[in-house]
PDB file of C-alpha atoms in Angstrom:
ATOM      1  CA  MET A   1      19.419 -86.675  21.929  1.00 48.00           C
ATOM      2  CA  LYS A   2      20.809 -83.231  23.290  1.00 52.00           C
ATOM      3  CA  THR A   3      20.938 -81.230  19.463  1.00 50.00           C
ATOM      4  CA  VAL A   4      17.527 -82.332  18.875  1.00 47.00           C
ATOM      5  CA  SER A   5      16.772 -80.870  22.698  1.00 49.00           C
ATOM      6  CA  ILE A   6      18.822 -77.553  21.423  1.00 54.00           C
ATOM      7  CA  LEU A   7      17.258 -77.227  18.248  1.00 52.00           C
ATOM      8  CA  ALA A   8      13.714 -77.506  19.971  1.00 53.00           C
ATOM      9  CA  ALA A   9      14.846 -75.232  22.148  1.00 53.00           C
ATOM     10  CA  LEU A  10      15.600 -73.024  19.670  1.00 55.00           C
ATOM     11  CA  GLY A  11      12.963 -73.584  16.988  1.00 57.00           C
ATOM     12  CA  LEU A  12      10.445 -72.130  20.189  1.00 51.00           C
ATOM     13  CA  ALA A  13      13.167 -69.560  20.981  1.00 51.00           C
ATOM     14  CA  SER A  14      12.808 -68.710  17.054  1.00 51.00           C
ATOM     15  CA  ALA A  15       8.994 -68.922  16.816  1.00 48.00           C
ATOM     16  CA  ALA A  16       8.538 -66.843  19.532  1.00 45.00           C
ATOM     17  CA  LEU A  17      10.841 -64.302  18.455  1.00 43.00           C
ATOM     18  CA  VAL A  18       8.933 -64.018  15.014  1.00 41.00           C
ATOM     19  CA  VAL A  19       5.579 -63.540  17.262  1.00 40.00           C
ATOM     20  CA  TYR A  20       6.671 -61.597  19.742  1.00 40.00           C
ATOM     21  CA  ALA A  21       9.166 -59.543  17.822  1.00 40.00           C
ATOM     22  CA  ASP A  22       6.322 -58.019  15.860  1.00 42.00           C
ATOM     23  CA  PRO A  23       3.768 -55.782  18.199  1.00 42.00           C
ATOM     24  CA  ALA A  24       1.905 -55.671  15.091  1.00 42.00           C
ATOM     25  CA  ALA A  25       1.166 -58.732  14.833  1.00 42.00           C
ATOM     26  CA  ALA A  26       0.639 -60.051  17.989  1.00 42.00           C
ATOM     27  CA  PRO A  27      -2.754 -59.384  18.191  1.00 38.00           C
ATOM     28  CA  GLN A  28      -4.261 -60.712  15.024  1.00 38.00           C
ATOM     29  CA  GLN A  29      -6.519 -63.870  15.247  1.00 36.00           C
ATOM     30  CA  GLY A  30      -5.936 -67.451  13.482  1.00 36.00           C
ATOM     31  CA  MET A  31      -3.192 -69.057  12.666  1.00 36.00           C
ATOM     32  CA  HIS A  32      -2.102 -67.466   9.360  1.00 40.00           C
ATOM     33  CA  ARG A  33       0.358 -65.279  11.468  1.00 42.00           C
ATOM     34  CA  HIS A  34       1.688 -68.419  13.026  1.00 43.00           C
ATOM     35  CA  GLY A  35       2.013 -69.770   9.544  1.00 48.00           C
ATOM     36  CA  HIS A  36       3.276 -67.031   7.508  1.00 61.00           C
ATOM     37  CA  GLY A  37       6.315 -66.080  10.551  1.00 76.00           C
ATOM     38  CA  PHE A  38       7.209 -70.054  10.051  1.00 82.00           C
ATOM     39  CA  ALA A  39       7.386 -70.184   6.569  1.00 86.00           C
ATOM     40  CA  ALA A  40       9.639 -67.088   6.575  1.00 88.00           C
ATOM     41  CA  LEU A  41      11.716 -69.055   9.507  1.00 87.00           C
ATOM     42  CA  LEU A  42      12.184 -71.541   6.840  1.00 88.00           C
ATOM     43  CA  LYS A  43      13.386 -69.745   4.155  1.00 91.00           C
ATOM     44  CA  ALA A  44      15.747 -67.773   6.459  1.00 92.00           C
ATOM     45  CA  ALA A  45      17.281 -70.996   6.924  1.00 93.00           C
ATOM     46  CA  ASP A  46      18.021 -72.546   3.516  1.00 94.00           C
ATOM     47  CA  ALA A  47      21.252 -71.006   3.131  1.00 94.00           C
ATOM     48  CA  ASN A  48      21.240 -72.524  -0.518  1.00 95.00           C
ATOM     49  CA  GLY A  49      17.599 -70.783  -1.579  1.00 94.00           C
ATOM     50  CA  ASP A  50      17.041 -74.302  -2.984  1.00 95.00           C
ATOM     51  CA  GLY A  51      13.127 -74.735  -1.212  1.00 92.00           C
ATOM     52  CA  VAL A  52      14.530 -77.531   0.791  1.00 92.00           C
ATOM     53  CA  LEU A  53      15.871 -77.387   4.646  1.00 93.00           C
ATOM     54  CA  THR A  54      18.805 -79.662   5.233  1.00 94.00           C
ATOM     55  CA  ARG A  55      20.050 -80.929   8.104  1.00 95.00           C
ATOM     56  CA  ASP A  56      23.252 -78.742   8.031  1.00 96.00           C
ATOM     57  CA  GLU A  57      21.442 -75.945   7.071  1.00 95.00           C
ATOM     58  CA  ALA A  58      18.935 -75.864  10.621  1.00 94.00           C
ATOM     59  CA  LEU A  59      21.898 -76.913  12.250  1.00 95.00           C
ATOM     60  CA  ALA A  60      23.762 -73.471  11.124  1.00 96.00           C
ATOM     61  CA  PHE A  61      20.719 -71.556  11.355  1.00 95.00           C
ATOM     62  CA  ALA A  62      20.226 -72.722  14.875  1.00 94.00           C
ATOM     63  CA  ALA A  63      23.442 -72.185  15.805  1.00 95.00           C
ATOM     64  CA  GLN A  64      23.540 -68.513  14.775  1.00 94.00           C
ATOM     65  CA  ARG A  65      20.396 -67.623  16.613  1.00 92.00           C
ATOM     66  CA  PHE A  66      21.960 -69.331  19.531  1.00 94.00           C
ATOM     67  CA  ASP A  67      24.771 -67.059  19.468  1.00 95.00           C
ATOM     68  CA  ALA A  68      22.364 -64.451  18.620  1.00 92.00           C
ATOM     69  CA  LEU A  69      20.396 -64.852  21.939  1.00 94.00           C
ATOM     70  CA  ASP A  70      23.525 -65.504  23.816  1.00 95.00           C
ATOM     71  CA  ALA A  71      24.491 -62.493  25.268  1.00 94.00           C
ATOM     72  CA  ASN A  72      27.195 -62.861  27.334  1.00 95.00           C
ATOM     73  CA  HIS A  73      28.631 -65.960  24.548  1.00 95.00           C
ATOM     74  CA  ASP A  74      29.133 -68.398  27.674  1.00 97.00           C
ATOM     75  CA  GLY A  75      27.614 -70.953  25.480  1.00 95.00           C
ATOM     76  CA  LYS A  76      24.417 -71.304  27.571  1.00 95.00           C
ATOM     77  CA  LEU A  77      20.868 -69.368  26.706  1.00 95.00           C
ATOM     78  CA  THR A  78      18.786 -68.269  29.952  1.00 95.00           C
ATOM     79  CA  ALA A  79      15.799 -66.825  30.467  1.00 95.00           C
ATOM     80  CA  ASP A  80      17.176 -63.251  30.565  1.00 96.00           C
ATOM     81  CA  GLU A  81      18.965 -63.772  27.618  1.00 95.00           C
ATOM     82  CA  VAL A  82      15.860 -64.332  26.376  1.00 94.00           C
ATOM     83  CA  ARG A  83      13.751 -62.280  27.118  1.00 94.00           C
ATOM     84  CA  ALA A  84      16.150 -59.137  26.290  1.00 95.00           C
ATOM     85  CA  SER A  85      16.442 -60.203  22.946  1.00 93.00           C
ATOM     86  CA  PHE A  86      12.268 -60.465  22.214  1.00 92.00           C
ATOM     87  CA  GLN A  87      12.242 -56.985  23.913  1.00 92.00           C
ATOM     88  CA  GLN A  88      15.120 -55.630  21.374  1.00 94.00           C
ATOM     89  CA  LYS A  89      13.004 -56.501  18.738  1.00 92.00           C
ATOM     90  CA  ARG A  90       9.855 -55.717  19.892  1.00 90.00           C
ATOM     91  CA  ALA A  91      11.718 -52.076  20.456  1.00 93.00           C
ATOM     92  CA  GLU A  92      13.213 -52.019  17.313  1.00 94.00           C
ATOM     93  CA  ARG A  93       9.740 -52.923  15.437  1.00 92.00           C
ATOM     94  CA  TRP A  94       7.892 -50.282  17.801  1.00 94.00           C
ATOM     95  CA  LYS A  95      10.862 -48.109  16.292  1.00 95.00           C
ATOM     96  CA  LYS A  96       9.753 -48.716  12.763  1.00 95.00           C
ATOM     97  CA  ILE A  97       6.584 -47.775  12.691  1.00 96.00           C
ATOM     98  CA  ASP A  98       6.764 -45.033  15.470  1.00 96.00           C
ATOM     99  CA  THR A  99       8.034 -42.518  12.752  1.00 95.00           C
ATOM    100  CA  ASP A 100       7.902 -39.473  14.637  1.00 96.00           C
ATOM    101  CA  GLY A 101       9.009 -41.042  18.151  1.00 95.00           C
ATOM    102  CA  ASP A 102       6.198 -39.895  20.574  1.00 96.00           C
ATOM    103  CA  GLY A 103       5.434 -43.567  22.018  1.00 95.00           C
ATOM    104  CA  ARG A 104       2.484 -44.090  20.100  1.00 96.00           C
ATOM    105  CA  ILE A 105       1.382 -45.232  16.736  1.00 96.00           C
ATOM    106  CA  SER A 106      -0.853 -42.950  14.994  1.00 96.00           C
ATOM    107  CA  LYS A 107      -3.475 -44.542  12.158  1.00 96.00           C
ATOM    108  CA  ALA A 108      -1.514 -43.333   9.436  1.00 96.00           C
ATOM    109  CA  GLU A 109       2.093 -44.146  11.241  1.00 97.00           C
ATOM    110  CA  ALA A 110      -0.150 -47.870  11.122  1.00 96.00           C
ATOM    111  CA  GLN A 111      -0.961 -47.656   7.143  1.00 96.00           C
ATOM    112  CA  ALA A 112       2.157 -46.705   6.068  1.00 96.00           C
ATOM    113  CA  ASN A 113       4.598 -48.782   8.097  1.00 94.00           C
ATOM    114  CA  ALA A 114       2.730 -51.984   9.585  1.00 94.00           C
ATOM    115  CA  PRO A 115      -0.579 -52.961   7.456  1.00 95.00           C
ATOM    116  CA  ARG A 116      -2.349 -56.055   9.486  1.00 92.00           C
ATOM    117  CA  LEU A 117      -2.066 -53.213  12.609  1.00 93.00           C
ATOM    118  CA  ALA A 118      -3.694 -50.424  10.712  1.00 95.00           C
ATOM    119  CA  ALA A 119      -6.542 -53.115   9.295  1.00 95.00           C
ATOM    120  CA  ARG A 120      -7.369 -53.758  13.453  1.00 93.00           C
ATOM    121  CA  PHE A 121      -6.309 -50.146  14.622  1.00 95.00           C
ATOM    122  CA  ASP A 122      -9.853 -48.971  15.371  1.00 94.00           C
ATOM    123  CA  GLN A 123     -10.139 -52.197  17.314  1.00 93.00           C
ATOM    124  CA  LEU A 124      -7.042 -52.288  19.228  1.00 94.00           C
ATOM    125  CA  ASP A 125      -7.230 -48.448  20.115  1.00 95.00           C
ATOM    126  CA  ALA A 126      -9.287 -49.140  23.562  1.00 92.00           C
ATOM    127  CA  ASN A 127      -9.797 -45.614  24.235  1.00 94.00           C
ATOM    128  CA  GLY A 128     -10.297 -44.467  20.888  1.00 94.00           C
ATOM    129  CA  ASP A 129      -8.194 -41.393  20.974  1.00 96.00           C
ATOM    130  CA  GLY A 130      -6.698 -42.076  17.815  1.00 95.00           C
ATOM    131  CA  TYR A 131      -3.174 -43.655  18.799  1.00 96.00           C
ATOM    132  CA  LEU A 132      -1.716 -46.829  19.928  1.00 96.00           C
ATOM    133  CA  THR A 133       0.029 -47.341  23.271  1.00 95.00           C
ATOM    134  CA  PRO A 134       2.485 -50.394  24.079  1.00 92.00           C
ATOM    135  CA  GLU A 135      -0.271 -50.670  26.679  1.00 92.00           C
ATOM    136  CA  GLU A 136      -3.029 -51.538  24.448  1.00 93.00           C
ATOM    137  CA  LEU A 137      -1.459 -53.474  22.802  1.00 90.00           C
ATOM    138  CA  ARG A 138      -0.101 -55.524  25.432  1.00 88.00           C
ATOM    139  CA  ALA A 139      -3.615 -55.011  26.382  1.00 88.00           C
ATOM    140  CA  ALA A 140      -4.910 -56.869  22.924  1.00 86.00           C
ATOM    141  CA  PHE A 141      -2.211 -59.373  23.290  1.00 82.00           C
ATOM    142  CA  HIS A 142      -2.847 -60.313  26.579  1.00 81.00           C
ATOM    143  CA  HIS A 143      -6.527 -60.375  26.176  1.00 77.00           C
ATOM    144  CA  HIS A 144      -6.241 -62.660  22.796  1.00 74.00           C
ATOM    145  CA  ARG A 145      -3.817 -65.212  24.762  1.00 72.00           C
ATOM    146  CA  HIS A 146      -6.144 -65.190  27.680  1.00 70.00           C
ATOM    147  CA  GLY A 147     -10.032 -64.470  26.838  1.00 69.00           C
ATOM    148  CA  PRO A 148     -11.485 -61.754  28.703  1.00 63.00           C
ATOM    149  CA  SER A 149     -11.137 -63.418  31.877  1.00 57.00           C
ATOM    150  CA  GLY A 150      -7.672 -63.145  31.681  1.00 52.00           C
ATOM    151  CA  GLN A 151      -6.266 -66.507  33.170  1.00 53.00           C
TER     152      GLN A 151
END
């Protein structure tokens, strides 16, 4: 039972990493984003690449993910460790998109480095200045998750 709980927690953490690590993907509509992320997660866990995930592969993958999240290597995950990992992944993704390092994403940067983001660029550019900021993406994600009322 303990193994099942650990796997469930790691599955949720891994799925969250897939979603939250990509600020460009976060504001999108529908389940396609989640389905694609889950397929990629399964592919990553399939160690021998045979298209089938065995219990041993799942356990090994879960252990790898756990170890990657367990920053102080004490064999326990805290909310702070998971949050820090999400923030690090989000920052890495932002840096890959924001190639000029000015802290905002131009439409050209989005087109070159994040086509899904580019497709929704004008909708996400709340102030119409031709750039996306972390604040605009957070607001769009919050609006998508909680609706216009913010609840």
